[in-house]
Protein backbone atom coordinates (compact mmCIF):
# COMPACT_ATOMS: atom_id res chain seq x y z
CA UNK A 1 0.00 0.00 0.00
CA UNK A 2 1.07 3.56 -0.60
CA UNK A 3 -0.90 5.18 2.22
CA UNK A 4 -3.68 4.61 4.75
CA UNK A 5 -6.35 5.72 2.28
CA UNK A 6 -5.04 3.27 -0.32
CA UNK A 7 -6.56 0.37 1.61
CA UNK A 8 -9.99 1.91 0.97
CA UNK A 9 -9.36 3.26 -2.55
CA UNK A 10 -8.29 -0.22 -3.68
CA UNK A 11 -10.65 -2.09 -1.35
CA UNK A 12 -11.84 -4.56 -4.05
CA UNK A 13 -8.29 -5.96 -4.04
CA UNK A 14 -7.17 -5.40 -0.45
CA UNK A 15 -10.41 -6.60 1.16
CA UNK A 16 -9.99 -10.01 -0.48
CA UNK A 17 -6.36 -10.30 0.66
CA UNK A 18 -7.22 -9.23 4.22
CA UNK A 19 -10.21 -11.60 4.37
CA UNK A 20 -8.19 -14.59 3.15
CA UNK A 21 -5.06 -13.90 5.18
CA UNK A 22 -6.53 -12.62 8.46
CA UNK A 23 -10.14 -13.82 8.34
CA UNK A 24 -11.08 -10.16 8.85
CA UNK A 25 -14.13 -9.06 6.87
CA UNK A 26 -14.74 -5.54 5.44
CA UNK A 27 -17.24 -4.85 8.24
CA UNK A 28 -15.12 -6.13 11.15
CA UNK A 29 -13.52 -3.83 13.71
CA UNK A 30 -10.05 -4.40 15.10
CA UNK A 31 -9.49 -4.37 18.86
CA UNK A 32 -6.04 -3.50 20.20
CA UNK A 33 -4.89 -4.32 23.73
CA UNK A 34 -1.29 -3.45 24.62
CA UNK A 35 -1.74 -4.04 28.37
CA UNK A 36 0.89 -6.58 29.39
CA UNK A 37 -0.92 -7.29 32.68
CA UNK A 38 -3.76 -8.92 30.71
CA UNK A 39 -1.49 -11.30 28.83
CA UNK A 40 -2.67 -14.88 29.42
CA UNK A 41 0.64 -16.71 29.57
CA UNK A 42 1.33 -19.31 32.28
CA UNK A 43 4.89 -20.50 32.79
CA UNK A 44 6.18 -23.20 30.46
CA UNK A 45 6.67 -26.72 31.86
CA UNK A 46 10.32 -27.20 32.84
CA UNK A 47 11.10 -29.57 29.94
CA UNK A 48 9.76 -27.07 27.38
CA UNK A 49 11.30 -24.05 29.08
CA UNK A 50 14.82 -25.44 28.81
CA UNK A 51 14.43 -25.85 25.03
CA UNK A 52 13.75 -22.13 24.48
CA UNK A 53 16.93 -20.19 23.71
CA UNK A 54 15.34 -16.78 23.09
CA UNK A 55 12.04 -14.93 22.82
CA UNK A 56 11.22 -12.05 20.45
CA UNK A 57 8.10 -9.92 19.95
CA UNK A 58 7.91 -7.07 17.47
CA UNK A 59 5.35 -4.61 16.16
CA UNK A 60 5.33 -2.51 13.00
CA UNK A 61 4.20 1.10 13.15
CA UNK A 62 3.90 3.99 10.67
CA UNK A 63 3.36 7.66 11.29
CA UNK A 64 -0.13 9.01 10.59
CA UNK A 65 1.14 12.31 9.18
CA UNK A 66 3.17 10.75 6.34
CA UNK A 67 2.64 8.37 3.41
CA UNK A 68 3.87 4.80 3.81
CA UNK A 69 7.41 3.97 2.73
CA UNK A 70 6.39 2.92 -0.78
CA UNK A 71 5.30 6.49 -1.63
CA UNK A 72 7.06 8.73 0.88
CA UNK A 73 9.24 11.52 -0.50
CA UNK A 74 12.93 11.78 0.29
CA UNK A 75 12.29 14.94 2.34
CA UNK A 76 9.51 13.32 4.38
CA UNK A 77 11.58 10.20 5.05
CA UNK A 78 14.27 12.42 6.58
CA UNK A 79 11.59 14.17 8.65
CA UNK A 80 10.31 10.79 9.92
CA UNK A 81 13.81 9.82 11.01
CA UNK A 82 14.27 13.12 12.86
CA UNK A 83 10.97 12.70 14.72
CA UNK A 84 11.75 9.11 15.67
CA UNK A 85 15.32 9.83 16.78
CA UNK A 86 14.01 12.66 18.99
CA UNK A 87 11.56 10.23 20.62
CA UNK A 88 14.26 7.58 21.04
CA UNK A 89 16.54 10.07 22.82
CA UNK A 90 13.87 10.44 25.52
CA UNK A 91 13.91 6.79 26.55
CA UNK A 92 15.14 6.23 30.10
CA UNK A 93 15.90 3.33 32.41
CA UNK A 94 16.15 -0.10 30.80
CA UNK A 95 14.98 1.34 27.44
CA UNK A 96 17.75 3.95 27.14
CA UNK A 97 20.33 3.37 24.43
CA UNK A 98 21.93 4.67 21.24
CA UNK A 99 20.80 5.31 17.65
CA UNK A 100 23.03 4.23 14.76
CA UNK A 101 22.47 5.89 11.38
CA UNK A 102 23.06 3.43 8.52
CA UNK A 103 25.01 5.85 6.29
CA UNK A 104 26.99 7.35 9.20
CA UNK A 105 27.95 4.31 11.30
CA UNK A 106 31.58 3.31 11.60
CA UNK A 107 32.89 -0.04 10.40
CA UNK A 108 33.30 -1.14 14.02
CA UNK A 109 29.68 -0.25 14.79
CA UNK A 110 28.53 -2.07 11.66
CA UNK A 111 30.47 -5.20 12.59
CA UNK A 112 29.09 -5.10 16.13
CA UNK A 113 25.50 -4.83 14.87
CA UNK A 114 26.09 -7.71 12.45
CA UNK A 115 27.51 -9.86 15.26
CA UNK A 116 24.40 -9.17 17.35
CA UNK A 117 22.14 -9.95 14.34
CA UNK A 118 20.64 -6.45 14.63
CA UNK A 119 21.60 -4.99 11.25
CA UNK A 120 19.00 -4.93 8.48
CA UNK A 121 20.25 -4.73 4.90
CA UNK A 122 19.07 -3.47 1.52
CA UNK A 123 18.76 -5.50 -1.64
CA UNK A 124 15.47 -7.33 -1.00
CA UNK A 125 13.90 -7.74 -4.45
CA UNK A 126 10.34 -7.47 -3.13
CA UNK A 127 11.00 -4.29 -1.15
CA UNK A 128 12.87 -2.82 -4.11
CA UNK A 129 10.04 -3.63 -6.53
CA UNK A 130 7.48 -1.63 -4.51
CA UNK A 131 9.75 1.36 -3.92
CA UNK A 132 10.61 0.77 -0.27
CA UNK A 133 14.37 0.95 -0.81
CA UNK A 134 14.53 4.26 -2.69
CA UNK A 135 17.47 6.51 -1.62
CA UNK A 136 19.00 3.62 0.33
CA UNK A 137 20.47 3.89 3.00
CA UNK A 138 19.61 7.54 3.64
CA UNK A 139 17.43 8.35 6.70
CA UNK A 140 17.55 4.77 7.96
CA UNK A 141 19.02 3.43 11.14
CA UNK A 142 18.93 1.17 14.18
CA UNK A 143 18.47 1.88 17.87
CA UNK A 144 19.14 -0.55 20.69
CA UNK A 145 19.12 -0.22 24.44
CA UNK A 146 22.22 -0.76 26.54
CA UNK A 147 21.18 -4.30 27.52
CA UNK A 148 20.47 -5.21 23.86
CA UNK A 149 16.96 -6.39 24.73
CA UNK A 150 15.12 -3.60 22.92
CA UNK A 151 15.59 -2.61 19.29
CA UNK A 152 14.02 -0.17 16.82
CA UNK A 153 14.50 -0.26 13.05
CA UNK A 154 13.80 3.08 11.37
CA UNK A 155 12.54 3.35 7.77
CA UNK A 156 12.98 -0.28 6.77
CA UNK A 157 9.80 -1.95 5.41
CA UNK A 158 7.72 0.12 7.82
CA UNK A 159 8.77 3.42 9.34
CA UNK A 160 9.15 1.72 12.73
CA UNK A 161 9.82 -1.86 13.71
CA UNK A 162 9.79 -1.94 17.51
CA UNK A 163 11.36 -5.14 18.84
CA UNK A 164 11.70 -6.60 22.34
CA UNK A 165 13.70 -9.76 23.06
CA UNK A 166 15.78 -11.69 25.57
CA UNK A 167 17.76 -14.90 25.87
CA UNK A 168 15.19 -17.06 27.66
CA UNK A 169 11.46 -17.91 27.68
CA UNK A 170 10.33 -14.73 29.47
CA UNK A 171 7.42 -13.84 27.20
CA UNK A 172 5.70 -11.67 29.83
CA UNK A 173 8.89 -9.66 30.44
CA UNK A 174 9.47 -9.25 26.70
CA UNK A 175 5.88 -8.11 26.12
CA UNK A 176 6.02 -5.73 29.10
CA UNK A 177 9.13 -4.06 27.66
CA UNK A 178 7.50 -3.78 24.24
CA UNK A 179 4.29 -2.27 25.65
CA UNK A 180 6.22 0.33 27.64
CA UNK A 181 8.22 1.31 24.55
CA UNK A 182 5.13 1.68 22.37
CA UNK A 183 3.39 3.70 25.10
CA UNK A 184 6.38 6.03 25.27
CA UNK A 185 6.21 6.80 21.55
CA UNK A 186 2.55 7.69 21.96
CA UNK A 187 3.45 10.37 24.56
CA UNK A 188 5.70 12.20 22.06
CA UNK A 189 4.82 14.18 18.91
CA UNK A 190 4.45 10.88 17.03
CA UNK A 191 0.96 9.67 16.17
CA UNK A 192 0.67 6.19 14.65
CA UNK A 193 -1.48 5.48 11.61
CA UNK A 194 -4.47 3.54 12.89
CA UNK A 195 -7.94 2.55 11.71
CA UNK A 196 -10.90 1.27 13.72
CA UNK A 197 -11.44 -1.30 10.97
CA UNK A 198 -7.86 -2.26 10.02
CA UNK A 199 -5.97 -1.66 13.25
CA UNK A 200 -2.42 -0.33 12.81
CA UNK A 201 -1.65 0.56 9.19
CA UNK A 202 1.35 -1.13 7.59
CA UNK A 203 2.93 -1.24 4.14
CA UNK A 204 2.07 -4.92 3.67
CA UNK A 205 -1.49 -6.14 4.35
CA UNK A 206 -0.12 -9.27 6.06
CA UNK A 207 1.00 -7.06 8.96
CA UNK A 208 -2.24 -5.11 9.47
CA UNK A 209 -4.05 -5.20 12.81
CA UNK A 210 -1.80 -5.69 15.80
CA UNK A 211 1.15 -5.56 13.35
CA UNK A 212 2.70 -7.96 15.86
CA UNK A 213 4.72 -11.13 15.52
CA UNK A 214 5.98 -13.21 18.41
CA UNK A 215 8.51 -16.03 18.13
CA UNK A 216 10.87 -18.22 20.10
CA UNK A 217 14.10 -19.87 19.00
CA UNK A 218 14.16 -23.43 20.29
CA UNK A 219 16.83 -26.08 20.60
CA UNK A 220 15.73 -29.60 19.68
CA UNK A 221 18.60 -31.71 21.07
CA UNK A 222 17.71 -35.05 19.45
CA UNK A 223 16.68 -33.77 16.00
CA UNK A 224 19.95 -34.72 14.30
mmCIF file of C-alpha atoms in Angstrom:
data_model
loop_
_atom_site.group_PDB
_atom_site.id
_atom_site.type_symbol
_atom_site.label_atom_id
_atom_site.label_comp_id
_atom_site.label_asym_id
_atom_site.label_seq_id
_atom_site.Cartn_x
_atom_site.Cartn_y
_atom_site.Cartn_z
ATOM 1 C CA UNK A 1 0.000 0.000 0.000
ATOM 2 C CA UNK A 2 1.066 3.562 -0.596
ATOM 3 C CA UNK A 3 -0.898 5.181 2.222
ATOM 4 C CA UNK A 4 -3.684 4.606 4.747
ATOM 5 C CA UNK A 5 -6.351 5.723 2.280
ATOM 6 C CA UNK A 6 -5.045 3.270 -0.319
ATOM 7 C CA UNK A 7 -6.561 0.368 1.606
ATOM 8 C CA UNK A 8 -9.987 1.912 0.965
ATOM 9 C CA UNK A 9 -9.355 3.257 -2.554
ATOM 10 C CA UNK A 10 -8.294 -0.217 -3.678
ATOM 11 C CA UNK A 11 -10.654 -2.087 -1.347
ATOM 12 C CA UNK A 12 -11.842 -4.565 -4.052
ATOM 13 C CA UNK A 13 -8.287 -5.956 -4.042
ATOM 14 C CA UNK A 14 -7.166 -5.399 -0.452
ATOM 15 C CA UNK A 15 -10.409 -6.605 1.162
ATOM 16 C CA UNK A 16 -9.993 -10.012 -0.479
ATOM 17 C CA UNK A 17 -6.362 -10.304 0.658
ATOM 18 C CA UNK A 18 -7.224 -9.233 4.221
ATOM 19 C CA UNK A 19 -10.215 -11.597 4.375
ATOM 20 C CA UNK A 20 -8.190 -14.587 3.151
ATOM 21 C CA UNK A 21 -5.056 -13.899 5.183
ATOM 22 C CA UNK A 22 -6.527 -12.617 8.460
ATOM 23 C CA UNK A 23 -10.136 -13.819 8.338
ATOM 24 C CA UNK A 24 -11.084 -10.158 8.851
ATOM 25 C CA UNK A 25 -14.128 -9.058 6.869
ATOM 26 C CA UNK A 26 -14.736 -5.537 5.438
ATOM 27 C CA UNK A 27 -17.237 -4.853 8.244
ATOM 28 C CA UNK A 28 -15.117 -6.134 11.150
ATOM 29 C CA UNK A 29 -13.524 -3.829 13.707
ATOM 30 C CA UNK A 30 -10.055 -4.399 15.096
ATOM 31 C CA UNK A 31 -9.494 -4.367 18.864
ATOM 32 C CA UNK A 32 -6.043 -3.497 20.201
ATOM 33 C CA UNK A 33 -4.887 -4.316 23.730
ATOM 34 C CA UNK A 34 -1.293 -3.453 24.618
ATOM 35 C CA UNK A 35 -1.741 -4.037 28.369
ATOM 36 C CA UNK A 36 0.889 -6.580 29.392
ATOM 37 C CA UNK A 37 -0.925 -7.291 32.675
ATOM 38 C CA UNK A 38 -3.756 -8.916 30.713
ATOM 39 C CA UNK A 39 -1.487 -11.305 28.834
ATOM 40 C CA UNK A 40 -2.666 -14.882 29.417
ATOM 41 C CA UNK A 41 0.641 -16.714 29.566
ATOM 42 C CA UNK A 42 1.335 -19.306 32.282
ATOM 43 C CA UNK A 43 4.895 -20.499 32.788
ATOM 44 C CA UNK A 44 6.176 -23.203 30.463
ATOM 45 C CA UNK A 45 6.671 -26.716 31.859
ATOM 46 C CA UNK A 46 10.321 -27.201 32.835
ATOM 47 C CA UNK A 47 11.098 -29.568 29.942
ATOM 48 C CA UNK A 48 9.757 -27.067 27.385
ATOM 49 C CA UNK A 49 11.301 -24.046 29.085
ATOM 50 C CA UNK A 50 14.820 -25.441 28.811
ATOM 51 C CA UNK A 51 14.434 -25.852 25.029
ATOM 52 C CA UNK A 52 13.754 -22.127 24.476
ATOM 53 C CA UNK A 53 16.928 -20.195 23.706
ATOM 54 C CA UNK A 54 15.344 -16.784 23.094
ATOM 55 C CA UNK A 55 12.042 -14.930 22.820
ATOM 56 C CA UNK A 56 11.220 -12.051 20.454
ATOM 57 C CA UNK A 57 8.100 -9.921 19.950
ATOM 58 C CA UNK A 58 7.912 -7.067 17.471
ATOM 59 C CA UNK A 59 5.354 -4.610 16.162
ATOM 60 C CA UNK A 60 5.327 -2.515 13.003
ATOM 61 C CA UNK A 61 4.198 1.097 13.149
ATOM 62 C CA UNK A 62 3.900 3.987 10.670
ATOM 63 C CA UNK A 63 3.358 7.665 11.290
ATOM 64 C CA UNK A 64 -0.135 9.011 10.592
ATOM 65 C CA UNK A 65 1.140 12.308 9.178
ATOM 66 C CA UNK A 66 3.170 10.745 6.344
ATOM 67 C CA UNK A 67 2.635 8.366 3.410
ATOM 68 C CA UNK A 68 3.871 4.802 3.806
ATOM 69 C CA UNK A 69 7.409 3.967 2.730
ATOM 70 C CA UNK A 70 6.394 2.922 -0.778
ATOM 71 C CA UNK A 71 5.301 6.487 -1.628
ATOM 72 C CA UNK A 72 7.057 8.729 0.884
ATOM 73 C CA UNK A 73 9.242 11.523 -0.496
ATOM 74 C CA UNK A 74 12.926 11.780 0.288
ATOM 75 C CA UNK A 75 12.292 14.936 2.344
ATOM 76 C CA UNK A 76 9.506 13.319 4.376
ATOM 77 C CA UNK A 77 11.580 10.200 5.048
ATOM 78 C CA UNK A 78 14.269 12.421 6.579
ATOM 79 C CA UNK A 79 11.591 14.167 8.653
ATOM 80 C CA UNK A 80 10.314 10.793 9.918
ATOM 81 C CA UNK A 81 13.815 9.816 11.013
ATOM 82 C CA UNK A 82 14.267 13.119 12.858
ATOM 83 C CA UNK A 83 10.969 12.700 14.721
ATOM 84 C CA UNK A 84 11.745 9.113 15.670
ATOM 85 C CA UNK A 85 15.318 9.833 16.777
ATOM 86 C CA UNK A 86 14.013 12.658 18.987
ATOM 87 C CA UNK A 87 11.561 10.231 20.619
ATOM 88 C CA UNK A 88 14.261 7.580 21.036
ATOM 89 C CA UNK A 89 16.536 10.069 22.818
ATOM 90 C CA UNK A 90 13.871 10.444 25.516
ATOM 91 C CA UNK A 91 13.910 6.785 26.548
ATOM 92 C CA UNK A 92 15.135 6.235 30.103
ATOM 93 C CA UNK A 93 15.904 3.331 32.414
ATOM 94 C CA UNK A 94 16.150 -0.096 30.799
ATOM 95 C CA UNK A 95 14.977 1.338 27.440
ATOM 96 C CA UNK A 96 17.745 3.951 27.145
ATOM 97 C CA UNK A 97 20.326 3.371 24.433
ATOM 98 C CA UNK A 98 21.934 4.666 21.238
ATOM 99 C CA UNK A 99 20.801 5.307 17.654
ATOM 100 C CA UNK A 100 23.033 4.225 14.757
ATOM 101 C CA UNK A 101 22.466 5.890 11.384
ATOM 102 C CA UNK A 102 23.057 3.429 8.524
ATOM 103 C CA UNK A 103 25.011 5.848 6.286
ATOM 104 C CA UNK A 104 26.987 7.347 9.196
ATOM 105 C CA UNK A 105 27.947 4.314 11.297
ATOM 106 C CA UNK A 106 31.579 3.306 11.604
ATOM 107 C CA UNK A 107 32.889 -0.039 10.399
ATOM 108 C CA UNK A 108 33.301 -1.138 14.022
ATOM 109 C CA UNK A 109 29.678 -0.246 14.790
ATOM 110 C CA UNK A 110 28.531 -2.072 11.663
ATOM 111 C CA UNK A 111 30.472 -5.204 12.588
ATOM 112 C CA UNK A 112 29.087 -5.097 16.131
ATOM 113 C CA UNK A 113 25.496 -4.829 14.874
ATOM 114 C CA UNK A 114 26.091 -7.714 12.450
ATOM 115 C CA UNK A 115 27.509 -9.859 15.261
ATOM 116 C CA UNK A 116 24.396 -9.170 17.349
ATOM 117 C CA UNK A 117 22.136 -9.945 14.344
ATOM 118 C CA UNK A 118 20.645 -6.448 14.631
ATOM 119 C CA UNK A 119 21.600 -4.989 11.252
ATOM 120 C CA UNK A 120 19.004 -4.927 8.477
ATOM 121 C CA UNK A 121 20.248 -4.730 4.897
ATOM 122 C CA UNK A 122 19.065 -3.465 1.523
ATOM 123 C CA UNK A 123 18.756 -5.504 -1.636
ATOM 124 C CA UNK A 124 15.469 -7.325 -1.004
ATOM 125 C CA UNK A 125 13.896 -7.737 -4.449
ATOM 126 C CA UNK A 126 10.341 -7.470 -3.125
ATOM 127 C CA UNK A 127 11.003 -4.286 -1.145
ATOM 128 C CA UNK A 128 12.871 -2.818 -4.115
ATOM 129 C CA UNK A 129 10.038 -3.631 -6.528
ATOM 130 C CA UNK A 130 7.480 -1.634 -4.507
ATOM 131 C CA UNK A 131 9.753 1.358 -3.925
ATOM 132 C CA UNK A 132 10.607 0.772 -0.272
ATOM 133 C CA UNK A 133 14.371 0.948 -0.812
ATOM 134 C CA UNK A 134 14.535 4.262 -2.691
ATOM 135 C CA UNK A 135 17.467 6.511 -1.624
ATOM 136 C CA UNK A 136 19.000 3.618 0.333
ATOM 137 C CA UNK A 137 20.472 3.885 2.996
ATOM 138 C CA UNK A 138 19.614 7.544 3.640
ATOM 139 C CA UNK A 139 17.432 8.347 6.700
ATOM 140 C CA UNK A 140 17.551 4.770 7.959
ATOM 141 C CA UNK A 141 19.020 3.427 11.135
ATOM 142 C CA UNK A 142 18.930 1.166 14.182
ATOM 143 C CA UNK A 143 18.468 1.879 17.873
ATOM 144 C CA UNK A 144 19.142 -0.553 20.687
ATOM 145 C CA UNK A 145 19.121 -0.216 24.444
ATOM 146 C CA UNK A 146 22.215 -0.762 26.540
ATOM 147 C CA UNK A 147 21.180 -4.296 27.518
ATOM 148 C CA UNK A 148 20.469 -5.208 23.858
ATOM 149 C CA UNK A 149 16.961 -6.394 24.733
ATOM 150 C CA UNK A 150 15.119 -3.596 22.916
ATOM 151 C CA UNK A 151 15.593 -2.615 19.289
ATOM 152 C CA UNK A 152 14.022 -0.172 16.823
ATOM 153 C CA UNK A 153 14.500 -0.261 13.049
ATOM 154 C CA UNK A 154 13.804 3.085 11.369
ATOM 155 C CA UNK A 155 12.545 3.350 7.770
ATOM 156 C CA UNK A 156 12.981 -0.277 6.774
ATOM 157 C CA UNK A 157 9.803 -1.947 5.405
ATOM 158 C CA UNK A 158 7.719 0.124 7.821
ATOM 159 C CA UNK A 159 8.771 3.420 9.340
ATOM 160 C CA UNK A 160 9.149 1.722 12.728
ATOM 161 C CA UNK A 161 9.819 -1.856 13.710
ATOM 162 C CA UNK A 162 9.788 -1.945 17.508
ATOM 163 C CA UNK A 163 11.365 -5.144 18.842
ATOM 164 C CA UNK A 164 11.701 -6.605 22.345
ATOM 165 C CA UNK A 165 13.697 -9.757 23.059
ATOM 166 C CA UNK A 166 15.779 -11.689 25.570
ATOM 167 C CA UNK A 167 17.759 -14.900 25.869
ATOM 168 C CA UNK A 168 15.190 -17.062 27.655
ATOM 169 C CA UNK A 169 11.463 -17.914 27.679
ATOM 170 C CA UNK A 170 10.331 -14.734 29.470
ATOM 171 C CA UNK A 171 7.425 -13.837 27.196
ATOM 172 C CA UNK A 172 5.704 -11.671 29.830
ATOM 173 C CA UNK A 173 8.892 -9.660 30.437
ATOM 174 C CA UNK A 174 9.468 -9.248 26.700
ATOM 175 C CA UNK A 175 5.880 -8.106 26.115
ATOM 176 C CA UNK A 176 6.018 -5.734 29.099
ATOM 177 C CA UNK A 177 9.127 -4.056 27.659
ATOM 178 C CA UNK A 178 7.499 -3.779 24.241
ATOM 179 C CA UNK A 179 4.293 -2.269 25.647
ATOM 180 C CA UNK A 180 6.223 0.333 27.637
ATOM 181 C CA UNK A 181 8.221 1.315 24.555
ATOM 182 C CA UNK A 182 5.132 1.683 22.369
ATOM 183 C CA UNK A 183 3.387 3.698 25.097
ATOM 184 C CA UNK A 184 6.383 6.033 25.273
ATOM 185 C CA UNK A 185 6.209 6.797 21.547
ATOM 186 C CA UNK A 186 2.546 7.692 21.962
ATOM 187 C CA UNK A 187 3.455 10.368 24.564
ATOM 188 C CA UNK A 188 5.696 12.202 22.060
ATOM 189 C CA UNK A 189 4.818 14.179 18.911
ATOM 190 C CA UNK A 190 4.450 10.882 17.033
ATOM 191 C CA UNK A 191 0.958 9.668 16.174
ATOM 192 C CA UNK A 192 0.672 6.187 14.654
ATOM 193 C CA UNK A 193 -1.477 5.480 11.606
ATOM 194 C CA UNK A 194 -4.473 3.543 12.893
ATOM 195 C CA UNK A 195 -7.941 2.547 11.711
ATOM 196 C CA UNK A 196 -10.904 1.275 13.720
ATOM 197 C CA UNK A 197 -11.435 -1.296 10.967
ATOM 198 C CA UNK A 198 -7.859 -2.265 10.016
ATOM 199 C CA UNK A 199 -5.971 -1.655 13.249
ATOM 200 C CA UNK A 200 -2.422 -0.333 12.808
ATOM 201 C CA UNK A 201 -1.650 0.561 9.192
ATOM 202 C CA UNK A 202 1.349 -1.128 7.594
ATOM 203 C CA UNK A 203 2.929 -1.240 4.144
ATOM 204 C CA UNK A 204 2.075 -4.917 3.668
ATOM 205 C CA UNK A 205 -1.488 -6.136 4.352
ATOM 206 C CA UNK A 206 -0.125 -9.267 6.062
ATOM 207 C CA UNK A 207 1.002 -7.055 8.965
ATOM 208 C CA UNK A 208 -2.237 -5.107 9.470
ATOM 209 C CA UNK A 209 -4.053 -5.200 12.805
ATOM 210 C CA UNK A 210 -1.797 -5.694 15.799
ATOM 211 C CA UNK A 211 1.147 -5.563 13.350
ATOM 212 C CA UNK A 212 2.696 -7.957 15.855
ATOM 213 C CA UNK A 213 4.718 -11.133 15.521
ATOM 214 C CA UNK A 214 5.979 -13.209 18.412
ATOM 215 C CA UNK A 215 8.509 -16.031 18.132
ATOM 216 C CA UNK A 216 10.873 -18.223 20.096
ATOM 217 C CA UNK A 217 14.097 -19.873 18.996
ATOM 218 C CA UNK A 218 14.160 -23.426 20.291
ATOM 219 C CA UNK A 219 16.827 -26.079 20.596
ATOM 220 C CA UNK A 220 15.734 -29.602 19.675
ATOM 221 C CA UNK A 221 18.599 -31.707 21.069
ATOM 222 C CA UNK A 222 17.715 -35.047 19.448
ATOM 223 C CA UNK A 223 16.679 -33.772 16.000
ATOM 224 C CA UNK A 224 19.948 -34.716 14.298
#
